PDB file of N, CA, C and O in Angstrom:
ATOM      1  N   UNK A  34       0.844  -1.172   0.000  1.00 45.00           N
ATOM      2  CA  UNK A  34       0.000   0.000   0.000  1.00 45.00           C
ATOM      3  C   UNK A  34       0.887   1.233   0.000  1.00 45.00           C
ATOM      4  O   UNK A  34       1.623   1.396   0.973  1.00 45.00           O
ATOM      5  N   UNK A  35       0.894   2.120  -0.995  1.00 51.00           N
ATOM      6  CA  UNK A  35       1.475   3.516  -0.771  1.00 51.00           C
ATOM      7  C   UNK A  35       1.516   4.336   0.574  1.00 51.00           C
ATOM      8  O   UNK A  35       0.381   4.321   1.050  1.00 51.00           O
ATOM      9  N   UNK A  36       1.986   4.719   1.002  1.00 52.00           N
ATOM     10  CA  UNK A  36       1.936   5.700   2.118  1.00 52.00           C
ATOM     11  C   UNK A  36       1.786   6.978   1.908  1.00 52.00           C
ATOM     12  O   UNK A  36       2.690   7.500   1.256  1.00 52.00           O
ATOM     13  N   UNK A  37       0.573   7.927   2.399  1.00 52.00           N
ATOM     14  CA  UNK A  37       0.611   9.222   2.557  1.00 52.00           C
ATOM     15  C   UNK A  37       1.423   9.716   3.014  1.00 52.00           C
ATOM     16  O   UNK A  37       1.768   9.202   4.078  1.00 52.00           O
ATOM     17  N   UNK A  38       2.355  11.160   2.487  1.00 72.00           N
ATOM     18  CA  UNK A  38       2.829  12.300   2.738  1.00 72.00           C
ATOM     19  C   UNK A  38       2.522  12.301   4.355  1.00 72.00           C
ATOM     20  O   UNK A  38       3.599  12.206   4.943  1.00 72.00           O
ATOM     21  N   UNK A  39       1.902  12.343   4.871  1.00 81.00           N
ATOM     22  CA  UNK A  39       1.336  12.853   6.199  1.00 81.00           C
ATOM     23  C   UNK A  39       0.506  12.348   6.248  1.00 81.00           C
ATOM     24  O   UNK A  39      -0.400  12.183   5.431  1.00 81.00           O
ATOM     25  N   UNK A  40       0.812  11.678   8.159  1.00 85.00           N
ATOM     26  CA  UNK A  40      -0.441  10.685   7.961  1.00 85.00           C
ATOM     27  C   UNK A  40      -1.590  11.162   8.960  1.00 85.00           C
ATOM     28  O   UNK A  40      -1.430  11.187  10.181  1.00 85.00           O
ATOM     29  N   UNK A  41      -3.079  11.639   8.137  1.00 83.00           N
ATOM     30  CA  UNK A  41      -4.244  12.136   9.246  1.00 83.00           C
ATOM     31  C   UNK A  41      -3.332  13.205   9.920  1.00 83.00           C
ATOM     32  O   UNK A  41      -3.285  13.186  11.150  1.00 83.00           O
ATOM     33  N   UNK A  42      -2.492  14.279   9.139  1.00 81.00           N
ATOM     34  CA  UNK A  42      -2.791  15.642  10.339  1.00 81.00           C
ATOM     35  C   UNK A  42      -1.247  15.607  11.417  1.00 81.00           C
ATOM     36  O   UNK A  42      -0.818  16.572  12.050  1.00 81.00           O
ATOM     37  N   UNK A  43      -0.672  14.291  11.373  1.00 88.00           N
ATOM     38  CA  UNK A  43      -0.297  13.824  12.298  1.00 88.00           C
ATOM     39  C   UNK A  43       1.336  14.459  11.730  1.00 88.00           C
ATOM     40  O   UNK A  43       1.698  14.731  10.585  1.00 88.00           O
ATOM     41  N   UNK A  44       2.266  14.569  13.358  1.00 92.00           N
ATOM     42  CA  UNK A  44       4.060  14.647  12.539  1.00 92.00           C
ATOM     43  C   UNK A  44       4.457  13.212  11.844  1.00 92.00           C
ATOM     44  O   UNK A  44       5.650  12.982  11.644  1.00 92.00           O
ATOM     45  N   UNK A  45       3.902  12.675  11.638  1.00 94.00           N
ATOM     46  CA  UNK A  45       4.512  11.085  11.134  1.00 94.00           C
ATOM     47  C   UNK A  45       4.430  11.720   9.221  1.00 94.00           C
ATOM     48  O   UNK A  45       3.680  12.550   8.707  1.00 94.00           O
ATOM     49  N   UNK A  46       5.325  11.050   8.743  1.00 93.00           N
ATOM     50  CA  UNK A  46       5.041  11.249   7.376  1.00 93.00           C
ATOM     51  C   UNK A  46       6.076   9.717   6.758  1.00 93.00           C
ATOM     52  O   UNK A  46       7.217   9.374   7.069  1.00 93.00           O
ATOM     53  N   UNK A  47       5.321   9.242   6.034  1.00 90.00           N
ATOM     54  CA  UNK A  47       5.608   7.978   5.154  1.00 90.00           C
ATOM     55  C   UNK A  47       6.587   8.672   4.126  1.00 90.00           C
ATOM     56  O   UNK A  47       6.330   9.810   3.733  1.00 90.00           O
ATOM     57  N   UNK A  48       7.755   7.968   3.668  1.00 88.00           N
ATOM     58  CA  UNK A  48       8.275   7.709   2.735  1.00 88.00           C
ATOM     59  C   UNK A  48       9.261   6.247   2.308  1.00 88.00           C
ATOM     60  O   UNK A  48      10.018   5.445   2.856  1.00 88.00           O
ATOM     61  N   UNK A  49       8.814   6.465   1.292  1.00 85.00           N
ATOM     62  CA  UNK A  49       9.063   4.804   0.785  1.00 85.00           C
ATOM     63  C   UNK A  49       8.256   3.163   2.024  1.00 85.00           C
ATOM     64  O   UNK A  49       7.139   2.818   2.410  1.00 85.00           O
ATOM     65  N   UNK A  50       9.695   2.670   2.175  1.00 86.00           N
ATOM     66  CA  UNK A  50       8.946   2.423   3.682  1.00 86.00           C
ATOM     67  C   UNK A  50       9.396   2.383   4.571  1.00 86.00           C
ATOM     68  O   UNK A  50       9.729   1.459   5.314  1.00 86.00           O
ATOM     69  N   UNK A  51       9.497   3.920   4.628  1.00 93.00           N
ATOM     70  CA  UNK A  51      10.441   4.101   6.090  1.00 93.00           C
ATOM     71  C   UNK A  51       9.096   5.422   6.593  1.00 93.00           C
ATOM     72  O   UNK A  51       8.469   6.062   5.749  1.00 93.00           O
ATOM     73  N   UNK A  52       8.916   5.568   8.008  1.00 95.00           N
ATOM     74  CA  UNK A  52       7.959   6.427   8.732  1.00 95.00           C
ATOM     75  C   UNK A  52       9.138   7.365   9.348  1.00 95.00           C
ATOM     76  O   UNK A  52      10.139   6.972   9.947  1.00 95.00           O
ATOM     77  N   UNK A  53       8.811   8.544   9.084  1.00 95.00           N
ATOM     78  CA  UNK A  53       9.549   9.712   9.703  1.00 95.00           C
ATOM     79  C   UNK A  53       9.056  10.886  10.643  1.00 95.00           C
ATOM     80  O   UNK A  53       8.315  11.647  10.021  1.00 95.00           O
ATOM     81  N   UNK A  54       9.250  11.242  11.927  1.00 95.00           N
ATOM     82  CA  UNK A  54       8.687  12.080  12.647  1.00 95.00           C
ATOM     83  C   UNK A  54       9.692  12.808  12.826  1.00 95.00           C
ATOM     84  O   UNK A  54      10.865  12.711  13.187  1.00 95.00           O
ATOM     85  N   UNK A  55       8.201  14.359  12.135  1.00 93.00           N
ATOM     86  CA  UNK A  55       8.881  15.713  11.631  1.00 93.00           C
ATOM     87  C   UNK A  55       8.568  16.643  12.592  1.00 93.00           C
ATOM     88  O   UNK A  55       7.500  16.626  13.203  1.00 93.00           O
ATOM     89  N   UNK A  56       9.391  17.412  12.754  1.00 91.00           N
ATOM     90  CA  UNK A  56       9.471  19.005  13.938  1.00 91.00           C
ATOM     91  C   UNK A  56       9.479  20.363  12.698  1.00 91.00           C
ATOM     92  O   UNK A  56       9.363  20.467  11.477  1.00 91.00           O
ATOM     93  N   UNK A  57       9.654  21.105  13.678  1.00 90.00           N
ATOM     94  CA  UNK A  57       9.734  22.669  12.992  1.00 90.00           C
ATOM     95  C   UNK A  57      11.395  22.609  12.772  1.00 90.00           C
ATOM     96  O   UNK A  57      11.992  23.504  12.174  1.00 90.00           O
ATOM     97  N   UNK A  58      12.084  21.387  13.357  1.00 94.00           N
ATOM     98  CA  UNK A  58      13.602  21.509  13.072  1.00 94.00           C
ATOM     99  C   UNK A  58      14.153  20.869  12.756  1.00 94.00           C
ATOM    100  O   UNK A  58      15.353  21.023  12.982  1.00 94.00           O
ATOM    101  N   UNK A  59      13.818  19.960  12.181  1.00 93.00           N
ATOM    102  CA  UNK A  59      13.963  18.573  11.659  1.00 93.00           C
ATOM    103  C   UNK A  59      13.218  17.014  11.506  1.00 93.00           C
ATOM    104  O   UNK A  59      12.130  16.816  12.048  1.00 93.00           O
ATOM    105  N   UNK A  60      13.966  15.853  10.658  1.00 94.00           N
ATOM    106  CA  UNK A  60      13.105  14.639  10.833  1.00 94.00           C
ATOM    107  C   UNK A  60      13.907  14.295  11.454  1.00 94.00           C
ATOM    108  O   UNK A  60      15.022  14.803  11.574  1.00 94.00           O
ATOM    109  N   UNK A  61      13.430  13.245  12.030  1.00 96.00           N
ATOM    110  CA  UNK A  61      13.913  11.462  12.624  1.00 96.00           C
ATOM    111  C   UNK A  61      13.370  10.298  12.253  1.00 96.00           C
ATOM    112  O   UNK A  61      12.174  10.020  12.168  1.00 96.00           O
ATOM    113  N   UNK A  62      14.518   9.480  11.988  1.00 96.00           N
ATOM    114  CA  UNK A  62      13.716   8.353  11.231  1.00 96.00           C
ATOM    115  C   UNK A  62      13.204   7.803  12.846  1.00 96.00           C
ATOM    116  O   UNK A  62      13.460   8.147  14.000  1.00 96.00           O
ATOM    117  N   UNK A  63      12.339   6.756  12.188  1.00 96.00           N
ATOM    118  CA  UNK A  63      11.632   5.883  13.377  1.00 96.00           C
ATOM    119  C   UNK A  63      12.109   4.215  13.094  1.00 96.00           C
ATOM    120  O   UNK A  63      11.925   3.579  12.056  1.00 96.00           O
ATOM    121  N   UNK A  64      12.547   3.904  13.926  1.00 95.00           N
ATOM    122  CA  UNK A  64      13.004   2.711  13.500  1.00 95.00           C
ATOM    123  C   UNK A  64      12.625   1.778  14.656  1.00 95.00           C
ATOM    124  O   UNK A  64      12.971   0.641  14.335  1.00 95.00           O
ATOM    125  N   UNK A  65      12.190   1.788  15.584  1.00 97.00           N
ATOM    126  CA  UNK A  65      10.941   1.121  16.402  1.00 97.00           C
ATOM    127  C   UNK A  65      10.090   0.292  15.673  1.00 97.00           C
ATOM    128  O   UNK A  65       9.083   0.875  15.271  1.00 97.00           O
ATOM    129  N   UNK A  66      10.204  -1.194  15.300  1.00 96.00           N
ATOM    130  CA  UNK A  66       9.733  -2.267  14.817  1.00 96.00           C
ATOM    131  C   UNK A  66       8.073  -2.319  15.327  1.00 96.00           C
ATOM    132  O   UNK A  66       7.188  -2.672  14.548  1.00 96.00           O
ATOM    133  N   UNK A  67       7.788  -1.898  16.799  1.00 97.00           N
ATOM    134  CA  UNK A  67       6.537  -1.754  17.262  1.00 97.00           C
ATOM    135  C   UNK A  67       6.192  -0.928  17.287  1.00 97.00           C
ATOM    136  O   UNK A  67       5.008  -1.080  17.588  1.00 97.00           O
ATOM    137  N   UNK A  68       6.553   0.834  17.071  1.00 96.00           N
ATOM    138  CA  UNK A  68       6.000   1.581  16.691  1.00 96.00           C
ATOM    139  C   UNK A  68       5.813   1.774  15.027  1.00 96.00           C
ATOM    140  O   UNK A  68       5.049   2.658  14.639  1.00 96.00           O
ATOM    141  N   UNK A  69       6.295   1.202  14.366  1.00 95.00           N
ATOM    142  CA  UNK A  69       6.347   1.540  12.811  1.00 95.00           C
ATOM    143  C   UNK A  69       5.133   0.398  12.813  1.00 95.00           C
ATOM    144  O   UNK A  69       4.038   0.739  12.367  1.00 95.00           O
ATOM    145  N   UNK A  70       5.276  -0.619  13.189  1.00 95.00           N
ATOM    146  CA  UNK A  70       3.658  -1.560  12.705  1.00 95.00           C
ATOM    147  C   UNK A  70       2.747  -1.059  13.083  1.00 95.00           C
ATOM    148  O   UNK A  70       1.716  -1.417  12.514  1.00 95.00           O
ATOM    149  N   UNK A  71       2.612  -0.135  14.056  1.00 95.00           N
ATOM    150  CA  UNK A  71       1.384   0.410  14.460  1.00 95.00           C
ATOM    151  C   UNK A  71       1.359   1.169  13.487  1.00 95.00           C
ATOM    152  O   UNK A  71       0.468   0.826  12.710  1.00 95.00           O
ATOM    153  N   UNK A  72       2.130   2.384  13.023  1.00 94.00           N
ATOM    154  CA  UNK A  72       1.933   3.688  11.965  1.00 94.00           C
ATOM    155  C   UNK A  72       1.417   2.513  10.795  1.00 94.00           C
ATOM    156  O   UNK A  72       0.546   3.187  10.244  1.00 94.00           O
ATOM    157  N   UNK A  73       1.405   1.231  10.096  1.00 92.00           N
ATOM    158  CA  UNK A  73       1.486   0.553   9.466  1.00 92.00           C
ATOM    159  C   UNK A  73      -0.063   0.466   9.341  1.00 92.00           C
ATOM    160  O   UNK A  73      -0.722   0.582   8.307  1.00 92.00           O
ATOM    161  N   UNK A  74      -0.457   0.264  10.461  1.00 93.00           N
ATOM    162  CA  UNK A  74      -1.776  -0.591  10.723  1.00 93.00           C
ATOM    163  C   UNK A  74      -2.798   0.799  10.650  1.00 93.00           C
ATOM    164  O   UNK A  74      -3.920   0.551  10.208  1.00 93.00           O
ATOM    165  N   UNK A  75      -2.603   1.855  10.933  1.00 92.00           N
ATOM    166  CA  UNK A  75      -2.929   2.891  11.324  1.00 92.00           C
ATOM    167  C   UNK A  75      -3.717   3.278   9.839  1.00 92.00           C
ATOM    168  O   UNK A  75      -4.877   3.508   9.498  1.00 92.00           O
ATOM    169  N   UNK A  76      -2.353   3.206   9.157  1.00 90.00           N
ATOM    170  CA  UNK A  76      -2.304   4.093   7.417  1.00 90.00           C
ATOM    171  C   UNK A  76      -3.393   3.253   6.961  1.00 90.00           C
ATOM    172  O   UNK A  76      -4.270   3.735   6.244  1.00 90.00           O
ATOM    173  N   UNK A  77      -3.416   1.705   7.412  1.00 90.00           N
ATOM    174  CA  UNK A  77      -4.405   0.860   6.392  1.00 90.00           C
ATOM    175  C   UNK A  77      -5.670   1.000   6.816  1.00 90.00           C
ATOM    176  O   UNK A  77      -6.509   0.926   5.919  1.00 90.00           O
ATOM    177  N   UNK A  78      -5.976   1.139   7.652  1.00 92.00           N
ATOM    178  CA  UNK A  78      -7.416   1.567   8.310  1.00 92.00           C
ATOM    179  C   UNK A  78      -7.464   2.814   7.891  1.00 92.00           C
ATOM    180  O   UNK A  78      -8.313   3.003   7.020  1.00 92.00           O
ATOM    181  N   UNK A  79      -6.725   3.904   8.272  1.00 91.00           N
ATOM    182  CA  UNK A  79      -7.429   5.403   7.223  1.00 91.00           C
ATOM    183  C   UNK A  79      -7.660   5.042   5.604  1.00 91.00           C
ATOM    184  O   UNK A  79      -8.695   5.289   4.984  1.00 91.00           O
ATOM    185  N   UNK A  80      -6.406   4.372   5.035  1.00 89.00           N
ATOM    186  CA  UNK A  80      -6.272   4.145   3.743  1.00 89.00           C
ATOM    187  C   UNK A  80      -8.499   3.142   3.853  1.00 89.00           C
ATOM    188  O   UNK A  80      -9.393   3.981   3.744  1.00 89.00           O
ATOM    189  N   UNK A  81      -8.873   1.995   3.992  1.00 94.00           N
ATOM    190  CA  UNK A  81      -9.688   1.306   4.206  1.00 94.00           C
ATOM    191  C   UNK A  81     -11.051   2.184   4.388  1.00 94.00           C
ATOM    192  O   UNK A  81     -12.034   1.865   3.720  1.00 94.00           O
ATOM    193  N   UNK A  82     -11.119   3.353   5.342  1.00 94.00           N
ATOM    194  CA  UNK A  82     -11.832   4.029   6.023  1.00 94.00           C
ATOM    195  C   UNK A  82     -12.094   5.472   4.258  1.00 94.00           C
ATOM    196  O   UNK A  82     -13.129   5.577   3.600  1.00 94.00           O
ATOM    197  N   UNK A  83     -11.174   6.036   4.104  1.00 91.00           N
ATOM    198  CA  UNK A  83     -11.186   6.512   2.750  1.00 91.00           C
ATOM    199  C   UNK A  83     -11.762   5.615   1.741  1.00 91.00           C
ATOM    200  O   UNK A  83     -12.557   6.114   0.945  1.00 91.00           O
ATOM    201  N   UNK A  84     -11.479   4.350   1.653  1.00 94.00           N
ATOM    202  CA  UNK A  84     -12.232   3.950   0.764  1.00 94.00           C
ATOM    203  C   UNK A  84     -13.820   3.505   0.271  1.00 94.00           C
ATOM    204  O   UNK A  84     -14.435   3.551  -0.795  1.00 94.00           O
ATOM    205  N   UNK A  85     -14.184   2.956   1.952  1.00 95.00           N
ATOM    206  CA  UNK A  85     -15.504   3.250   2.439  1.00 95.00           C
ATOM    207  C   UNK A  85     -16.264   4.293   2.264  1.00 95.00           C
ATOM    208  O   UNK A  85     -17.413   4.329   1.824  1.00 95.00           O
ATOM    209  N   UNK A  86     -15.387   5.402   2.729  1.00 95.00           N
ATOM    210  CA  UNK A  86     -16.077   7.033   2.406  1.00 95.00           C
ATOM    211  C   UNK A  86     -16.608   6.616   0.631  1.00 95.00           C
ATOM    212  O   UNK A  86     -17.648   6.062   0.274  1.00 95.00           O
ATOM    213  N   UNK A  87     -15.723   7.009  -0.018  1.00 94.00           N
ATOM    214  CA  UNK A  87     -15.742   7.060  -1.561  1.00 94.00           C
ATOM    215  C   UNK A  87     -17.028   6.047  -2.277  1.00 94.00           C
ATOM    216  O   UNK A  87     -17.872   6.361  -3.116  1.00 94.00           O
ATOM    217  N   UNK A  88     -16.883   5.237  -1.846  1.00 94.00           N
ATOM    218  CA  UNK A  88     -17.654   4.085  -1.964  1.00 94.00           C
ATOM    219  C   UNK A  88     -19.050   4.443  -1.693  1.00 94.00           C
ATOM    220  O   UNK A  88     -19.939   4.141  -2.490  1.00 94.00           O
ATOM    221  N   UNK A  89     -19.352   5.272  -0.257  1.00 94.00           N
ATOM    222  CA  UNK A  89     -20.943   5.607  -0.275  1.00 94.00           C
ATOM    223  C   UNK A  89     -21.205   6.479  -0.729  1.00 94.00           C
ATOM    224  O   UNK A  89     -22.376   6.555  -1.100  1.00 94.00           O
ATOM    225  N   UNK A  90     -20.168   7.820  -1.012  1.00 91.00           N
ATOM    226  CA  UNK A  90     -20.490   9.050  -1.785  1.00 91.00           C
ATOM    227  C   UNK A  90     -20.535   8.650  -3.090  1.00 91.00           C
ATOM    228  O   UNK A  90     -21.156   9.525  -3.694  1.00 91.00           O
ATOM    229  N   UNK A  91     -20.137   7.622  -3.978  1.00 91.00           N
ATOM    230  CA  UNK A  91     -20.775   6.797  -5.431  1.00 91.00           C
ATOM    231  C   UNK A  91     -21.795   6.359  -5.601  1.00 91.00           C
ATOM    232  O   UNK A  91     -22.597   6.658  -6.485  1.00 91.00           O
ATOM    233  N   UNK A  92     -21.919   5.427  -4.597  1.00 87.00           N
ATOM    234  CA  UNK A  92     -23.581   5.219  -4.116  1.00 87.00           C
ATOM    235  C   UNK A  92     -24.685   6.633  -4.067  1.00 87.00           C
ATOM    236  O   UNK A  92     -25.755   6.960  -4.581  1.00 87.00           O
ATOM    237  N   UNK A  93     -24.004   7.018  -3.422  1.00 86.00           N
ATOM    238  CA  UNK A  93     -25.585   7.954  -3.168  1.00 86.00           C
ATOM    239  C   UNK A  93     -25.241   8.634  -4.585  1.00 86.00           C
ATOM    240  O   UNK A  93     -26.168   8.366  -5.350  1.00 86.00           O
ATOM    241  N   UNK A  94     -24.257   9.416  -5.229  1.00 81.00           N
ATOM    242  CA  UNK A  94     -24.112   9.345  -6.705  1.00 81.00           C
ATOM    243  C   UNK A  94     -25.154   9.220  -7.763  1.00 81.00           C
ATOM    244  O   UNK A  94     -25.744  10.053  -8.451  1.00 81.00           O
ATOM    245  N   UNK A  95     -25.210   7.429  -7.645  1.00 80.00           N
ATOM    246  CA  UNK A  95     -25.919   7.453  -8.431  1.00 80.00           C
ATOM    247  C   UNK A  95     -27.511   6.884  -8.215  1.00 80.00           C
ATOM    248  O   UNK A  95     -28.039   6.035  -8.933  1.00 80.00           O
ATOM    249  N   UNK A  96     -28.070   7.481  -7.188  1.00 72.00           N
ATOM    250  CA  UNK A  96     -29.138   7.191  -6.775  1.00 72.00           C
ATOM    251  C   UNK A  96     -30.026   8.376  -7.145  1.00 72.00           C
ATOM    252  O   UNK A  96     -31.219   8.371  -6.843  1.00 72.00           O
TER     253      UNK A  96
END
């Protein structure tokens, strides 16, 4: 699954597949095996949750 730029608002930002938490002064990578599966699990449920959205705003679409 691609990763958002920024995930929900949040300092976390996906690239490639590495998760990076950003300041007003810099990144840090995150390299926490149990915090990166969570950012993991996180992205697929918004990613999942977006798709749901889309899905009923088509529906009602074409009603």
């Amino acid at each position: 699954m691609p990763r958002p730029d920024r995930l929900a608002g949040s300092p976390v930002v996906g690239r490639g597949s590495q998760w990076w938490l950003v300041t007003g002064s810099g990144a840090i990578l995150s390299t926490d095996p149990v915090f990166t599966g969570e950012l993991d699990r996180f992205a697929a449920a918004m990613a999942a949750a977006d798709q749901a959205v889309a899905e009923l705003r088509a529906d009602r679409g074409r009603r």
